[in-house]
Coordinates of C-alpha atoms and ligand atoms in Angstrom, one line a residue:
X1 CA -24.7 8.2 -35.8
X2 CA -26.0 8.8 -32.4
X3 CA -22.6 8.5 -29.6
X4 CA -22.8 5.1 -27.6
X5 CA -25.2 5.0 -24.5
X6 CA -23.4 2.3 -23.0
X7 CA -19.9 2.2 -21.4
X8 CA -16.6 0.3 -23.6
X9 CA -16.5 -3.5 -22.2
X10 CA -12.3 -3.7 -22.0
X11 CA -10.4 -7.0 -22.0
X12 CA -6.8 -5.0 -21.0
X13 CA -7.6 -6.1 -17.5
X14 CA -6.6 -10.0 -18.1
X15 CA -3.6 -8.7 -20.4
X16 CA -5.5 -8.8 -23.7
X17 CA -3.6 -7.0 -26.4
X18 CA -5.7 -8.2 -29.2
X19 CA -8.9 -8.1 -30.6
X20 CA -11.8 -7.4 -33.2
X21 CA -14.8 -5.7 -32.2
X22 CA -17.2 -2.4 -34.1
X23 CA -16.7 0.8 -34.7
X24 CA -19.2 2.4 -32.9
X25 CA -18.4 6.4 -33.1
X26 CA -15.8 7.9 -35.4
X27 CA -16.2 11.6 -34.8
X28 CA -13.6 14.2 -35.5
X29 CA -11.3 16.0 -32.9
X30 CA -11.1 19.5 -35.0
X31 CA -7.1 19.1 -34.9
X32 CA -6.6 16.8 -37.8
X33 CA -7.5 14.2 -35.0
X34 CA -10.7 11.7 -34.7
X35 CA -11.3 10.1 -31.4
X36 CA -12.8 6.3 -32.3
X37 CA -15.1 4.2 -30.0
X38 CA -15.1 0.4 -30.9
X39 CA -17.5 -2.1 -28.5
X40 CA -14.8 -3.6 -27.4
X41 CA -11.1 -3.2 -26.9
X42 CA -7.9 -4.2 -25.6
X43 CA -6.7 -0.3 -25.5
X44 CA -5.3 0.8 -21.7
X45 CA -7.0 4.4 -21.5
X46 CA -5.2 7.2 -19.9
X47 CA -7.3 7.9 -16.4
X48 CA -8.9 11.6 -16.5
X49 CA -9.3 10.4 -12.2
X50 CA -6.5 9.4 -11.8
X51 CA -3.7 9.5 -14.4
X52 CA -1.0 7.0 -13.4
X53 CA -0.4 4.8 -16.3
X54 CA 0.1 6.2 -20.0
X55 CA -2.1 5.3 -22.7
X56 CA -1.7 2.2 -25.1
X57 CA -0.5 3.0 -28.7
X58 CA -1.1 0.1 -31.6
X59 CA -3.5 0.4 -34.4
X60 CA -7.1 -0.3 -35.2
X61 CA -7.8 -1.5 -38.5
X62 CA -4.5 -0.6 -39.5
X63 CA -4.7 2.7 -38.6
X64 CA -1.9 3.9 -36.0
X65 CA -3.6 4.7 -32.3
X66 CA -1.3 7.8 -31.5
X67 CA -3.0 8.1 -28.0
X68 CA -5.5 6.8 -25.9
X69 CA -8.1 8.4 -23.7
X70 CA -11.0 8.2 -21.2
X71 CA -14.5 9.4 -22.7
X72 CA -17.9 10.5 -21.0
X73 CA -20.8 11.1 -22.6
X74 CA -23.2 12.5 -20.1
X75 CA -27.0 11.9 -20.2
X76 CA -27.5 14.5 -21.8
X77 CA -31.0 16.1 -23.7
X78 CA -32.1 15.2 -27.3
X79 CA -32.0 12.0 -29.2
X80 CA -28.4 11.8 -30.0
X81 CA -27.7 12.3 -26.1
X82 CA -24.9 14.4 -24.6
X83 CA -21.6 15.8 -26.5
X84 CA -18.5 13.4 -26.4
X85 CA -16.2 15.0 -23.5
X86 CA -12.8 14.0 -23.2
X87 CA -9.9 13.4 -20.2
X88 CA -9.9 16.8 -18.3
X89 CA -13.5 17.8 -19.7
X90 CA -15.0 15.2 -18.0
X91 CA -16.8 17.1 -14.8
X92 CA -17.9 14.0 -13.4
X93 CA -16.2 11.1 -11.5
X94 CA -14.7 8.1 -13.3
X95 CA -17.8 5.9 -12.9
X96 CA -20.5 8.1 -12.5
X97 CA -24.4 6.9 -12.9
X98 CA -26.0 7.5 -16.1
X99 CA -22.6 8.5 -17.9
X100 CA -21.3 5.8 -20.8
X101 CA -17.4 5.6 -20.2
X102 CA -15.7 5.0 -23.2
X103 CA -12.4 3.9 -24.2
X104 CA -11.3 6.3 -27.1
X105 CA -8.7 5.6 -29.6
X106 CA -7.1 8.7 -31.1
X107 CA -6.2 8.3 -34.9
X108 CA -5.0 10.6 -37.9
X109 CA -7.5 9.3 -39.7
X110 CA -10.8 8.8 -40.3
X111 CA -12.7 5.0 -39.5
X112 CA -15.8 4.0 -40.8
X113 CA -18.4 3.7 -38.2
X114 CA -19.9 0.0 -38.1
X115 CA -17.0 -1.3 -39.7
X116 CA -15.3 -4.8 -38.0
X117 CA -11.7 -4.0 -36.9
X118 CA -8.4 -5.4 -35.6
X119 CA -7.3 -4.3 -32.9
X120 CA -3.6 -4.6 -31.8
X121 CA -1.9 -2.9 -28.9
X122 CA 1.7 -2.4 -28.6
X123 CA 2.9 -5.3 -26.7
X124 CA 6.1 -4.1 -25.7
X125 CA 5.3 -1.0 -24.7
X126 CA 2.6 -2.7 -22.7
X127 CA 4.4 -4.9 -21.0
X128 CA 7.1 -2.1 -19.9
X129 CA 4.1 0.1 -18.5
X130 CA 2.8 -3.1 -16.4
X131 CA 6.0 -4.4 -15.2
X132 CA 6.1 -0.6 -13.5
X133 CA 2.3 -0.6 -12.8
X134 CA 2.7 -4.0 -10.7
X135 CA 6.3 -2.6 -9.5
X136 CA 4.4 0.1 -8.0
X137 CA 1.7 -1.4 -6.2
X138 CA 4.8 -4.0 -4.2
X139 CA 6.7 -1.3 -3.5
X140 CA 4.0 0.6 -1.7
X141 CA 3.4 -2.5 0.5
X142 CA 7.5 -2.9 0.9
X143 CA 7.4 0.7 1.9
X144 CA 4.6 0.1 4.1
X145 CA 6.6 -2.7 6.4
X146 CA 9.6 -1.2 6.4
X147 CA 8.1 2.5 7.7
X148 CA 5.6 0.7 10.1
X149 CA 8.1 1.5 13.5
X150 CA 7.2 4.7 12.4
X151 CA 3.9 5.3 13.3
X152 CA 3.8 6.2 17.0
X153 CA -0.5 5.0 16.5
X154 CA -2.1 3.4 14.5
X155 CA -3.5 5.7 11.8
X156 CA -6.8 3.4 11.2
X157 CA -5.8 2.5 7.8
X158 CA -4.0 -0.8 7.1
X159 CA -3.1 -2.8 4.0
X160 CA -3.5 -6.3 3.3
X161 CA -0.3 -7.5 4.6
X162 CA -1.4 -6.0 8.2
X163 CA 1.0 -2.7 7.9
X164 CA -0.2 1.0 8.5
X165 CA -1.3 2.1 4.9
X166 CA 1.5 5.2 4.5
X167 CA 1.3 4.8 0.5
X168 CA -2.1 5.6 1.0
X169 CA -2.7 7.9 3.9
X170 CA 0.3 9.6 1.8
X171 CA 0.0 9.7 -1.7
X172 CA 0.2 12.9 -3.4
X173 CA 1.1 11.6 -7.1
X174 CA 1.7 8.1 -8.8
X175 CA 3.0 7.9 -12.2
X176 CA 4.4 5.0 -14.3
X177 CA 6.7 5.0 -17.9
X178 CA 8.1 2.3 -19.8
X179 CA 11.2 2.4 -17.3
X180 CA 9.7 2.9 -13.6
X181 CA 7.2 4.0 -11.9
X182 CA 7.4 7.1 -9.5
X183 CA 5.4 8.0 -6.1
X184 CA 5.7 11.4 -4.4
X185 CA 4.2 11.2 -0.8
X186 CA 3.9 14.3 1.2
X187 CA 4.9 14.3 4.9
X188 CA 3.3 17.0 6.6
X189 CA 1.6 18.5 9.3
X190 CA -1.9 16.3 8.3
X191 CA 0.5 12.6 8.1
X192 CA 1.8 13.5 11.5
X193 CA -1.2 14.3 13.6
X194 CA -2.3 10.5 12.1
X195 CA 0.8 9.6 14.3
X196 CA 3.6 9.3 11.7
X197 CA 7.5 10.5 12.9
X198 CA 9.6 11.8 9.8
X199 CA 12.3 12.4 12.6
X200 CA 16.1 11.1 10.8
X201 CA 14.1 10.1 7.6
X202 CA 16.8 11.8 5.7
X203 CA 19.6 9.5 7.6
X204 CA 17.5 6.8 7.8
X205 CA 16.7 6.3 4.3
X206 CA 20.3 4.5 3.3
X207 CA 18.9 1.7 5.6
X208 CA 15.0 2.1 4.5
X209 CA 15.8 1.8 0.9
X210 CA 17.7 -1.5 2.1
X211 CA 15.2 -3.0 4.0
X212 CA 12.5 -2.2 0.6
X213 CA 14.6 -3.4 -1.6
X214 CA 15.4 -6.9 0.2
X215 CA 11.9 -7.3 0.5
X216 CA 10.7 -6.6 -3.0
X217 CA 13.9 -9.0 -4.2
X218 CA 12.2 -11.9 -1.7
X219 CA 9.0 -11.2 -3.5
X220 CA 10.4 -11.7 -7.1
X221 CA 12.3 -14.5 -6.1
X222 CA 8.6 -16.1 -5.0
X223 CA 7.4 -15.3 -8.5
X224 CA 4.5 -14.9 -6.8
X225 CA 1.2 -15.1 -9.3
X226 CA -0.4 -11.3 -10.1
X227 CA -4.1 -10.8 -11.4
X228 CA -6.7 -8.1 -12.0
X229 CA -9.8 -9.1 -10.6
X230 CA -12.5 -7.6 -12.2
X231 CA -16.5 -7.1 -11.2
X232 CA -17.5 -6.8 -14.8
X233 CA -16.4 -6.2 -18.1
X234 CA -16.9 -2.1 -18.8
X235 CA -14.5 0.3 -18.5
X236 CA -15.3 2.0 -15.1
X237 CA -15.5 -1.4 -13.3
X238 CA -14.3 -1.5 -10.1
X239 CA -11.2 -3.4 -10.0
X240 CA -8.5 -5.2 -7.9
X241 CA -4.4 -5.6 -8.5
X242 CA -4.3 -9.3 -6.4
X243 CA -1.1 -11.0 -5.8
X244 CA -0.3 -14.1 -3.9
X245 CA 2.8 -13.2 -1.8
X246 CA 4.2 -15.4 0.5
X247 CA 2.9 -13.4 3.5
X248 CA 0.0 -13.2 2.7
X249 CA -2.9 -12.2 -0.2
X250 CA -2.6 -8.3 -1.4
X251 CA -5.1 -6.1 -3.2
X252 CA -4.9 -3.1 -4.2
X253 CA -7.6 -1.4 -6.0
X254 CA -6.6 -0.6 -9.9
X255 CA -7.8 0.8 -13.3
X256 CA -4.4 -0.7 -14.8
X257 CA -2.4 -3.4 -16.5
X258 CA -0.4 -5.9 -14.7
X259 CA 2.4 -8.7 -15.0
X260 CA 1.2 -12.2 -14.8
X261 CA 3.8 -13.5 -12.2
X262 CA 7.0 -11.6 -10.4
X263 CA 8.8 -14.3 -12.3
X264 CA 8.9 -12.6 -15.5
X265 CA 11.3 -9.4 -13.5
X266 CA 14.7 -10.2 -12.9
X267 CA 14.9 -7.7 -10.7
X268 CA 13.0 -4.8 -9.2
X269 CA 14.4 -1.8 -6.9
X270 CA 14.0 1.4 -5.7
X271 CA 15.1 4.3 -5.0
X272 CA 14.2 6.7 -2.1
X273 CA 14.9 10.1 -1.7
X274 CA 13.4 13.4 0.2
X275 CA 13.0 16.6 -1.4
X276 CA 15.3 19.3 0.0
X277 CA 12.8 20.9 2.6
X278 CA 11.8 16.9 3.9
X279 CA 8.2 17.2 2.7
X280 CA 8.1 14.6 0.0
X281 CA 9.2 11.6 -0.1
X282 CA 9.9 10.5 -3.7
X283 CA 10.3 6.6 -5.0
X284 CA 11.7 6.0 -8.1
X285 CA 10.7 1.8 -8.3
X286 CA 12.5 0.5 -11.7
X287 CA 11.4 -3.4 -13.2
X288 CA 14.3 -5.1 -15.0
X289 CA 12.2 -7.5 -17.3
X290 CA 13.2 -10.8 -18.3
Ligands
ZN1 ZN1 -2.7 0.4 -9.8

């Protein structure tokens, strides 16, 4: 069976965690392993760009999913196309022209290629990993208000809510689990010559973590509505977090999953802290579902 030419259409982005779709490649991983491409899927794939939210687990025609990965198969020569790379192997950009991104499902065992399977995602451990996703993404634009006195000019980035973009102009690493989500951001030599002051962060961050923190309370209490707005329906689309806050539309760009509304947190807080030298700033942002 030649590998699929075309990329996995994914229906995580709405907050599918069902489905049935074909078994399109079953081919195995050398470990003990095979890595399974359906059509379709509601599987969240770990990022080989940009790894931020864990895989789903679930099962695929009753098969346990132990992991879940992002797949390239380049255009490659021959009838049967190019090799099936995986995660790290990938040399290419998420998105890349004339690649076929693929959503693959590891398993323990073997499934037969054209068959029709369920698909089922764990729900639970979903819902953890997008109460933190969407934690994250309000927390950068809390942090973002509450650090804007700090920018001496404007650093010619701004998010949607009108605030000097630190999260982004910052960012060194993003990662989410079932119980937070946490951002490192670097403040250097290249953050202040965009016009940032880190001068008294360390005894300013009591109050910074209290202005955050009202804010992202303000914006649960809202229960503002959250989507993913999505261009298409494969894999390397490019698209949106949106959420209504009461200030104002945000988007965020974002391969992940989301909640549907702040409503279903009973609360969400942070906490800040800089790393002993006072070159990263670390956020530890953790959901409390309802
Ligand atoms: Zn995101």
């Amino acid at each position: 069976m030649p590998l699929p030419s075309t990329s996995t259409q994914v229906t995580f982005p709405a907050g599918a965690v069902e489905g049935r779709s074909t078994v399109l490649a079953a081919e195995p991983l050398g470990d003990g392993r095979y890595a399974v491409v359906t059509a379709e899927t509601p599987f969240h794939p770990l990022d080989h760009s940009w790894p931020d939210q864990p895989a789903d687990t679930g099962s695929l025609g009753g098969v346990a999913v132990r992991d879940c990965v992002t797949g390239a198969v380049g255009p490659g020569p021959g009838p049967e196309g190019g090799a099936l790379l995986l995660g790290a192997d990938i040399p290419v950009r998420r998105g890349e022209e004339g690649w076929a991104w693929l959503v693959v499902h590891v398993t323990d065992e073997p499934v037969a290629v054209g068959a029709e399977v369920e698909l089922r995602v764990d729900a639970d451990r979903r819902a953890a990993l997008s109460a933190a996703h969407t934690g994250c993404h309000l927390l950068a634009l809390a942090l973002n208000e509450a650090l804007a006195p700090r920018w001496r000019k404007d650093p010619g980035r701004a998010d949607a809510l009108g605030h000097p973009d630190f999260d982004s102009l910052a960012m060194d690493t993003s990662r989410m689990d079932t119980d937070a989500s946490t951002d490192t951001y670097r403040i250097g030599k290249s953050l202040r010559k965009k016009g940032f002051t880190s001068d008294d962060l360390a005894a300013d961050l009591p109050a910074l973590t209290e202005a955050v923190n009202a804010r992202l309370a303000s914006w649960v209490a809202a229960d503002a509505p959250v989507r993913v707005e999505a261009p298409g329906p494969e894999l390397t689309a490019r698209r949106r977090w949106a959420c209504d806050l009461p200030e104002g539309g945000a988007s965020i760009f974002c391969g992940g999953t989301h909640l549907h509304h702040l409503g279903e947190l009973a609360a969400l807080s942070t906490e800040l802290r800089l790393s002993e030298d006072g070159t990263e700033l670390i956020a530890v942002t953790t959901p409390k579902r309802r």
